[in-house]
């Protein structure tokens, strides 16, 4: 056709050496774009290996691709590391029976406690939260709650929650105590969260950390807690994101 003839004419107008040079430049540009994309998707180094490392890597990649960087990224990873038992599990160890009848979680139907137990990197809990975040992400999490176990879905849930309910209320991501409050509703596991914040590089990217000692701006804001199950946890992965947004 005419387009093929036109392209053939253009190629014939170049010397063989010119065509070779053009191909080299094109390959260089393609490789550069690929490297930049890879760097963007893996903008921080993980600290786990094996299955834990695979789960961690998937979350890092999603967070980096979403543009998260610096202290915020390190705090985000520290919080998620604690919530999913250091990436050992994507599902709450407890049965979820303790959440049965919890109206503040939207658990209004028999069996909702176990059906909507904590899952994912940030331990999504309760029918209301599965519905809210499922709709926001275009996923039927309420109808298929185990979808939240998949790393790709769990990453989206964690990032959406962080963007909507943590980021607007915490102005200093070096303050692990404040970040913990808007995820946990209290300070459960604070020392572990601070430890992981330091392991991921700490405040400013140094190994010194300093999470809970920073005053931060979040503590001066009106606290609308993300959950109200403080005191009902038995450790990591016992559910999260409890109360509905006020």
mmCIF file of C-alpha atoms in Angstrom:
data_model
loop_
_atom_site.group_PDB
_atom_site.id
_atom_site.type_symbol
_atom_site.label_atom_id
_atom_site.label_comp_id
_atom_site.label_asym_id
_atom_site.label_seq_id
_atom_site.Cartn_x
_atom_site.Cartn_y
_atom_site.Cartn_z
ATOM 1 C CA UNK A 1 0.000 0.000 0.000
ATOM 2 C CA UNK A 2 0.957 3.668 -0.145
ATOM 3 C CA UNK A 3 2.176 3.811 3.458
ATOM 4 C CA UNK A 4 4.541 0.853 2.953
ATOM 5 C CA UNK A 5 5.915 2.388 -0.244
ATOM 6 C CA UNK A 6 6.436 5.714 1.530
ATOM 7 C CA UNK A 7 8.331 4.074 4.401
ATOM 8 C CA UNK A 8 10.445 2.079 1.945
ATOM 9 C CA UNK A 9 11.354 5.293 0.156
ATOM 10 C CA UNK A 10 12.417 6.933 3.413
ATOM 11 C CA UNK A 11 14.600 3.978 4.390
ATOM 12 C CA UNK A 12 16.246 3.853 0.970
ATOM 13 C CA UNK A 13 17.132 7.540 1.297
ATOM 14 C CA UNK A 14 19.412 6.707 4.221
ATOM 15 C CA UNK A 15 22.745 4.989 3.927
ATOM 16 C CA UNK A 16 23.147 1.623 5.602
ATOM 17 C CA UNK A 17 25.390 3.200 8.230
ATOM 18 C CA UNK A 18 22.727 5.813 8.995
ATOM 19 C CA UNK A 19 20.071 3.135 9.483
ATOM 20 C CA UNK A 20 22.384 1.231 11.836
ATOM 21 C CA UNK A 21 22.960 4.379 13.870
ATOM 22 C CA UNK A 22 19.239 5.072 14.086
ATOM 23 C CA UNK A 23 18.619 1.526 15.299
ATOM 24 C CA UNK A 24 21.306 1.858 17.969
ATOM 25 C CA UNK A 25 19.805 5.115 19.227
ATOM 26 C CA UNK A 26 16.323 3.594 19.265
ATOM 27 C CA UNK A 27 17.501 0.575 21.265
ATOM 28 C CA UNK A 28 19.292 2.885 23.701
ATOM 29 C CA UNK A 29 16.130 4.941 24.239
ATOM 30 C CA UNK A 30 14.029 1.825 24.798
ATOM 31 C CA UNK A 31 16.512 0.493 27.351
ATOM 32 C CA UNK A 32 16.630 3.851 29.135
ATOM 33 C CA UNK A 33 12.844 4.025 29.422
ATOM 34 C CA UNK A 34 12.783 0.471 30.769
ATOM 35 C CA UNK A 35 15.424 1.255 33.392
ATOM 36 C CA UNK A 36 13.630 4.420 34.497
ATOM 37 C CA UNK A 37 10.373 2.495 34.796
ATOM 38 C CA UNK A 38 12.032 -0.241 36.842
ATOM 39 C CA UNK A 39 13.659 2.305 39.145
ATOM 40 C CA UNK A 40 10.319 4.062 39.632
ATOM 41 C CA UNK A 41 8.591 0.800 40.515
ATOM 42 C CA UNK A 42 11.319 -0.197 42.996
ATOM 43 C CA UNK A 43 12.356 3.048 44.631
ATOM 44 C CA UNK A 44 13.395 1.490 47.939
ATOM 45 C CA UNK A 45 15.161 -1.642 49.091
ATOM 46 C CA UNK A 46 13.251 -4.320 50.944
ATOM 47 C CA UNK A 47 14.417 -6.001 54.138
ATOM 48 C CA UNK A 48 12.741 -9.411 53.829
ATOM 49 C CA UNK A 49 13.397 -12.500 51.717
ATOM 50 C CA UNK A 50 11.497 -15.600 50.615
ATOM 51 C CA UNK A 51 7.702 -15.460 50.698
ATOM 52 C CA UNK A 52 7.839 -12.467 53.023
ATOM 53 C CA UNK A 53 10.125 -10.726 50.558
ATOM 54 C CA UNK A 54 7.806 -11.427 47.637
ATOM 55 C CA UNK A 55 4.861 -9.895 49.479
ATOM 56 C CA UNK A 56 6.962 -6.959 50.580
ATOM 57 C CA UNK A 57 8.305 -6.402 47.063
ATOM 58 C CA UNK A 58 4.796 -6.302 45.592
ATOM 59 C CA UNK A 59 3.793 -3.591 48.058
ATOM 60 C CA UNK A 60 6.968 -1.566 47.517
ATOM 61 C CA UNK A 61 6.452 -1.697 43.760
ATOM 62 C CA UNK A 62 2.836 -0.529 44.059
ATOM 63 C CA UNK A 63 3.718 2.282 46.464
ATOM 64 C CA UNK A 64 6.616 3.483 44.333
ATOM 65 C CA UNK A 65 4.486 3.376 41.186
ATOM 66 C CA UNK A 66 1.893 5.469 43.043
ATOM 67 C CA UNK A 67 4.559 8.129 43.628
ATOM 68 C CA UNK A 68 5.122 7.553 47.342
ATOM 69 C CA UNK A 69 8.634 8.461 48.482
ATOM 70 C CA UNK A 70 10.811 9.439 51.445
ATOM 71 C CA UNK A 71 9.617 9.383 55.052
ATOM 72 C CA UNK A 72 6.047 8.706 53.986
ATOM 73 C CA UNK A 73 7.033 5.571 52.065
ATOM 74 C CA UNK A 74 9.188 4.310 54.923
ATOM 75 C CA UNK A 75 6.385 4.908 57.436
ATOM 76 C CA UNK A 76 3.837 3.260 55.148
ATOM 77 C CA UNK A 77 5.989 0.147 54.809
ATOM 78 C CA UNK A 78 6.682 0.013 58.543
ATOM 79 C CA UNK A 79 2.987 0.197 59.376
ATOM 80 C CA UNK A 80 2.048 -2.484 56.852
ATOM 81 C CA UNK A 81 4.924 -4.723 57.974
ATOM 82 C CA UNK A 82 3.526 -4.701 61.487
ATOM 83 C CA UNK A 83 -0.104 -5.141 60.457
ATOM 84 C CA UNK A 84 0.515 -8.290 58.401
ATOM 85 C CA UNK A 85 2.900 -9.864 60.929
ATOM 86 C CA UNK A 86 6.042 -8.864 59.059
ATOM 87 C CA UNK A 87 4.577 -10.121 55.761
ATOM 88 C CA UNK A 88 4.115 -13.610 57.208
ATOM 89 C CA UNK A 89 0.379 -13.624 56.515
ATOM 90 C CA UNK A 90 -2.286 -11.759 54.569
ATOM 91 C CA UNK A 91 -5.100 -12.875 56.847
ATOM 92 C CA UNK A 92 -5.868 -12.272 60.497
ATOM 93 C CA UNK A 93 -4.875 -15.220 62.672
ATOM 94 C CA UNK A 94 -7.992 -14.979 64.860
ATOM 95 C CA UNK A 95 -11.295 -16.367 63.553
ATOM 96 C CA UNK A 96 -13.008 -12.988 63.413
ATOM 97 C CA UNK A 97 -15.775 -14.175 65.728
ATOM 98 C CA UNK A 98 -14.969 -11.282 68.060
ATOM 99 C CA UNK A 99 -16.323 -8.885 65.421
ATOM 100 C CA UNK A 100 -19.733 -10.558 65.189
ATOM 101 C CA UNK A 101 -22.533 -8.031 65.638
ATOM 102 C CA UNK A 102 -20.180 -5.062 65.546
ATOM 103 C CA UNK A 103 -22.440 -2.375 64.102
ATOM 104 C CA UNK A 104 -19.575 0.133 63.971
ATOM 105 C CA UNK A 105 -17.909 -2.206 61.462
ATOM 106 C CA UNK A 106 -21.100 -2.667 59.485
ATOM 107 C CA UNK A 107 -21.333 -6.298 60.586
ATOM 108 C CA UNK A 108 -25.114 -6.570 60.632
ATOM 109 C CA UNK A 109 -25.633 -10.052 59.216
ATOM 110 C CA UNK A 110 -24.985 -13.406 60.951
ATOM 111 C CA UNK A 111 -21.459 -14.600 60.164
ATOM 112 C CA UNK A 112 -20.146 -11.149 59.194
ATOM 113 C CA UNK A 113 -17.486 -11.240 61.914
ATOM 114 C CA UNK A 114 -15.672 -14.209 60.408
ATOM 115 C CA UNK A 115 -16.513 -13.323 56.810
ATOM 116 C CA UNK A 116 -15.078 -9.827 57.068
ATOM 117 C CA UNK A 117 -12.104 -10.497 59.345
ATOM 118 C CA UNK A 118 -8.825 -8.648 58.830
ATOM 119 C CA UNK A 119 -7.137 -9.224 55.472
ATOM 120 C CA UNK A 120 -4.407 -7.719 53.351
ATOM 121 C CA UNK A 121 -1.361 -5.604 54.112
ATOM 122 C CA UNK A 122 -3.302 -3.211 56.288
ATOM 123 C CA UNK A 123 -5.850 -5.701 57.651
ATOM 124 C CA UNK A 124 -9.124 -4.463 56.197
ATOM 125 C CA UNK A 125 -11.881 -5.379 58.670
ATOM 126 C CA UNK A 126 -15.682 -5.235 58.715
ATOM 127 C CA UNK A 127 -18.399 -5.375 56.050
ATOM 128 C CA UNK A 128 -18.617 -1.570 55.864
ATOM 129 C CA UNK A 129 -14.931 -1.208 55.041
ATOM 130 C CA UNK A 130 -14.974 -4.031 52.492
ATOM 131 C CA UNK A 131 -17.907 -2.281 50.837
ATOM 132 C CA UNK A 132 -16.373 1.201 50.984
ATOM 133 C CA UNK A 133 -12.967 0.288 49.628
ATOM 134 C CA UNK A 134 -14.339 -2.214 47.162
ATOM 135 C CA UNK A 135 -16.555 0.429 45.600
ATOM 136 C CA UNK A 136 -13.716 2.955 45.561
ATOM 137 C CA UNK A 137 -11.482 0.500 43.708
ATOM 138 C CA UNK A 138 -14.161 -0.946 41.450
ATOM 139 C CA UNK A 139 -13.941 -4.361 43.105
ATOM 140 C CA UNK A 140 -16.630 -6.491 44.728
ATOM 141 C CA UNK A 141 -14.817 -6.945 48.029
ATOM 142 C CA UNK A 142 -18.092 -7.160 49.913
ATOM 143 C CA UNK A 143 -19.251 -10.068 47.773
ATOM 144 C CA UNK A 144 -15.797 -11.657 47.543
ATOM 145 C CA UNK A 145 -13.864 -10.635 50.680
ATOM 146 C CA UNK A 146 -10.994 -13.066 50.051
ATOM 147 C CA UNK A 147 -9.963 -10.945 47.064
ATOM 148 C CA UNK A 148 -8.306 -8.745 49.683
ATOM 149 C CA UNK A 149 -5.739 -11.512 50.233
ATOM 150 C CA UNK A 150 -4.222 -11.042 46.779
ATOM 151 C CA UNK A 151 -1.092 -8.827 46.915
ATOM 152 C CA UNK A 152 -2.200 -6.699 43.952
ATOM 153 C CA UNK A 153 -5.606 -6.027 45.521
ATOM 154 C CA UNK A 154 -4.200 -5.694 49.036
ATOM 155 C CA UNK A 155 -1.741 -3.076 47.755
ATOM 156 C CA UNK A 156 -4.536 -1.019 46.242
ATOM 157 C CA UNK A 157 -6.567 -1.205 49.446
ATOM 158 C CA UNK A 158 -3.606 -0.183 51.616
ATOM 159 C CA UNK A 159 -2.663 2.731 49.355
ATOM 160 C CA UNK A 160 -6.271 3.936 49.082
ATOM 161 C CA UNK A 161 -6.727 3.814 52.836
ATOM 162 C CA UNK A 162 -3.449 5.641 53.412
ATOM 163 C CA UNK A 163 -4.307 8.315 50.849
ATOM 164 C CA UNK A 164 -7.810 8.931 52.208
ATOM 165 C CA UNK A 165 -7.447 8.507 55.953
ATOM 166 C CA UNK A 166 -3.794 8.771 56.984
ATOM 167 C CA UNK A 167 -2.105 11.284 54.679
ATOM 168 C CA UNK A 168 -4.649 14.100 55.284
ATOM 169 C CA UNK A 169 -4.164 13.844 59.057
ATOM 170 C CA UNK A 170 -0.433 13.246 59.486
ATOM 171 C CA UNK A 171 1.832 16.084 58.408
ATOM 172 C CA UNK A 172 5.049 14.589 59.786
ATOM 173 C CA UNK A 173 5.625 11.009 58.705
ATOM 174 C CA UNK A 174 8.574 10.694 61.067
ATOM 175 C CA UNK A 175 5.949 10.583 63.815
ATOM 176 C CA UNK A 176 5.171 6.887 64.061
ATOM 177 C CA UNK A 177 2.793 7.386 66.971
ATOM 178 C CA UNK A 178 0.495 9.654 64.954
ATOM 179 C CA UNK A 179 0.555 7.396 61.890
ATOM 180 C CA UNK A 180 -0.225 4.425 64.121
ATOM 181 C CA UNK A 181 -3.252 6.164 65.625
ATOM 182 C CA UNK A 182 -4.952 6.612 62.262
ATOM 183 C CA UNK A 183 -4.377 2.983 61.345
ATOM 184 C CA UNK A 184 -4.811 1.241 64.680
ATOM 185 C CA UNK A 185 -6.958 3.634 66.683
ATOM 186 C CA UNK A 186 -4.364 3.723 69.466
ATOM 187 C CA UNK A 187 -0.717 2.822 69.928
ATOM 188 C CA UNK A 188 -0.837 -0.970 69.759
ATOM 189 C CA UNK A 189 2.510 -2.393 68.639
ATOM 190 C CA UNK A 190 4.135 1.037 68.576
ATOM 191 C CA UNK A 191 7.655 -0.176 69.422
ATOM 192 C CA UNK A 192 7.513 -2.761 66.619
ATOM 193 C CA UNK A 193 6.292 -0.167 64.144
ATOM 194 C CA UNK A 194 9.057 2.224 65.194
ATOM 195 C CA UNK A 195 11.607 -0.565 64.842
ATOM 196 C CA UNK A 196 10.525 -1.261 61.265
ATOM 197 C CA UNK A 197 10.496 2.430 60.435
ATOM 198 C CA UNK A 198 14.169 2.527 61.446
ATOM 199 C CA UNK A 199 14.935 -0.653 59.484
ATOM 200 C CA UNK A 200 13.438 0.905 56.368
ATOM 201 C CA UNK A 201 15.721 3.908 56.794
ATOM 202 C CA UNK A 202 14.030 6.005 59.454
ATOM 203 C CA UNK A 203 13.451 9.727 59.427
ATOM 204 C CA UNK A 204 15.294 11.406 56.577
ATOM 205 C CA UNK A 205 16.568 8.086 55.311
ATOM 206 C CA UNK A 206 19.022 7.573 58.171
ATOM 207 C CA UNK A 207 19.277 4.503 60.392
ATOM 208 C CA UNK A 208 18.625 6.519 63.544
ATOM 209 C CA UNK A 209 14.848 6.631 63.024
ATOM 210 C CA UNK A 210 13.139 8.719 65.666
ATOM 211 C CA UNK A 211 9.491 7.896 65.023
ATOM 212 C CA UNK A 212 7.556 8.629 68.187
ATOM 213 C CA UNK A 213 9.830 11.391 69.473
ATOM 214 C CA UNK A 214 8.819 13.805 66.741
ATOM 215 C CA UNK A 215 5.932 16.057 67.612
ATOM 216 C CA UNK A 216 4.478 16.119 64.105
ATOM 217 C CA UNK A 217 1.474 18.042 62.942
ATOM 218 C CA UNK A 218 -0.980 15.173 63.024
ATOM 219 C CA UNK A 219 -1.299 15.149 66.772
ATOM 220 C CA UNK A 220 -2.786 18.631 66.822
ATOM 221 C CA UNK A 221 -5.603 17.759 64.429
ATOM 222 C CA UNK A 222 -8.994 16.419 65.381
ATOM 223 C CA UNK A 223 -8.549 12.674 65.591
ATOM 224 C CA UNK A 224 -11.086 10.702 63.588
ATOM 225 C CA UNK A 225 -9.940 7.211 64.363
ATOM 226 C CA UNK A 226 -9.868 4.536 61.717
ATOM 227 C CA UNK A 227 -10.871 1.833 64.131
ATOM 228 C CA UNK A 228 -12.134 1.261 67.676
ATOM 229 C CA UNK A 229 -10.793 -2.152 68.560
ATOM 230 C CA UNK A 230 -7.904 -1.069 70.774
ATOM 231 C CA UNK A 231 -7.600 -3.503 73.651
ATOM 232 C CA UNK A 232 -9.232 -6.316 71.654
ATOM 233 C CA UNK A 233 -6.143 -7.276 69.713
ATOM 234 C CA UNK A 234 -4.016 -10.253 70.605
ATOM 235 C CA UNK A 235 -1.075 -9.074 68.533
ATOM 236 C CA UNK A 236 -0.364 -8.371 64.880
ATOM 237 C CA UNK A 237 -2.926 -9.352 62.257
ATOM 238 C CA UNK A 238 -5.923 -9.189 64.533
ATOM 239 C CA UNK A 239 -7.887 -6.883 62.334
ATOM 240 C CA UNK A 240 -7.787 -3.206 61.490
ATOM 241 C CA UNK A 241 -9.578 -0.267 59.929
ATOM 242 C CA UNK A 242 -12.398 -0.796 62.335
ATOM 243 C CA UNK A 243 -14.807 2.090 62.630
ATOM 244 C CA UNK A 244 -16.509 3.759 59.745
ATOM 245 C CA UNK A 245 -15.412 7.287 58.927
ATOM 246 C CA UNK A 246 -17.282 9.892 60.958
#
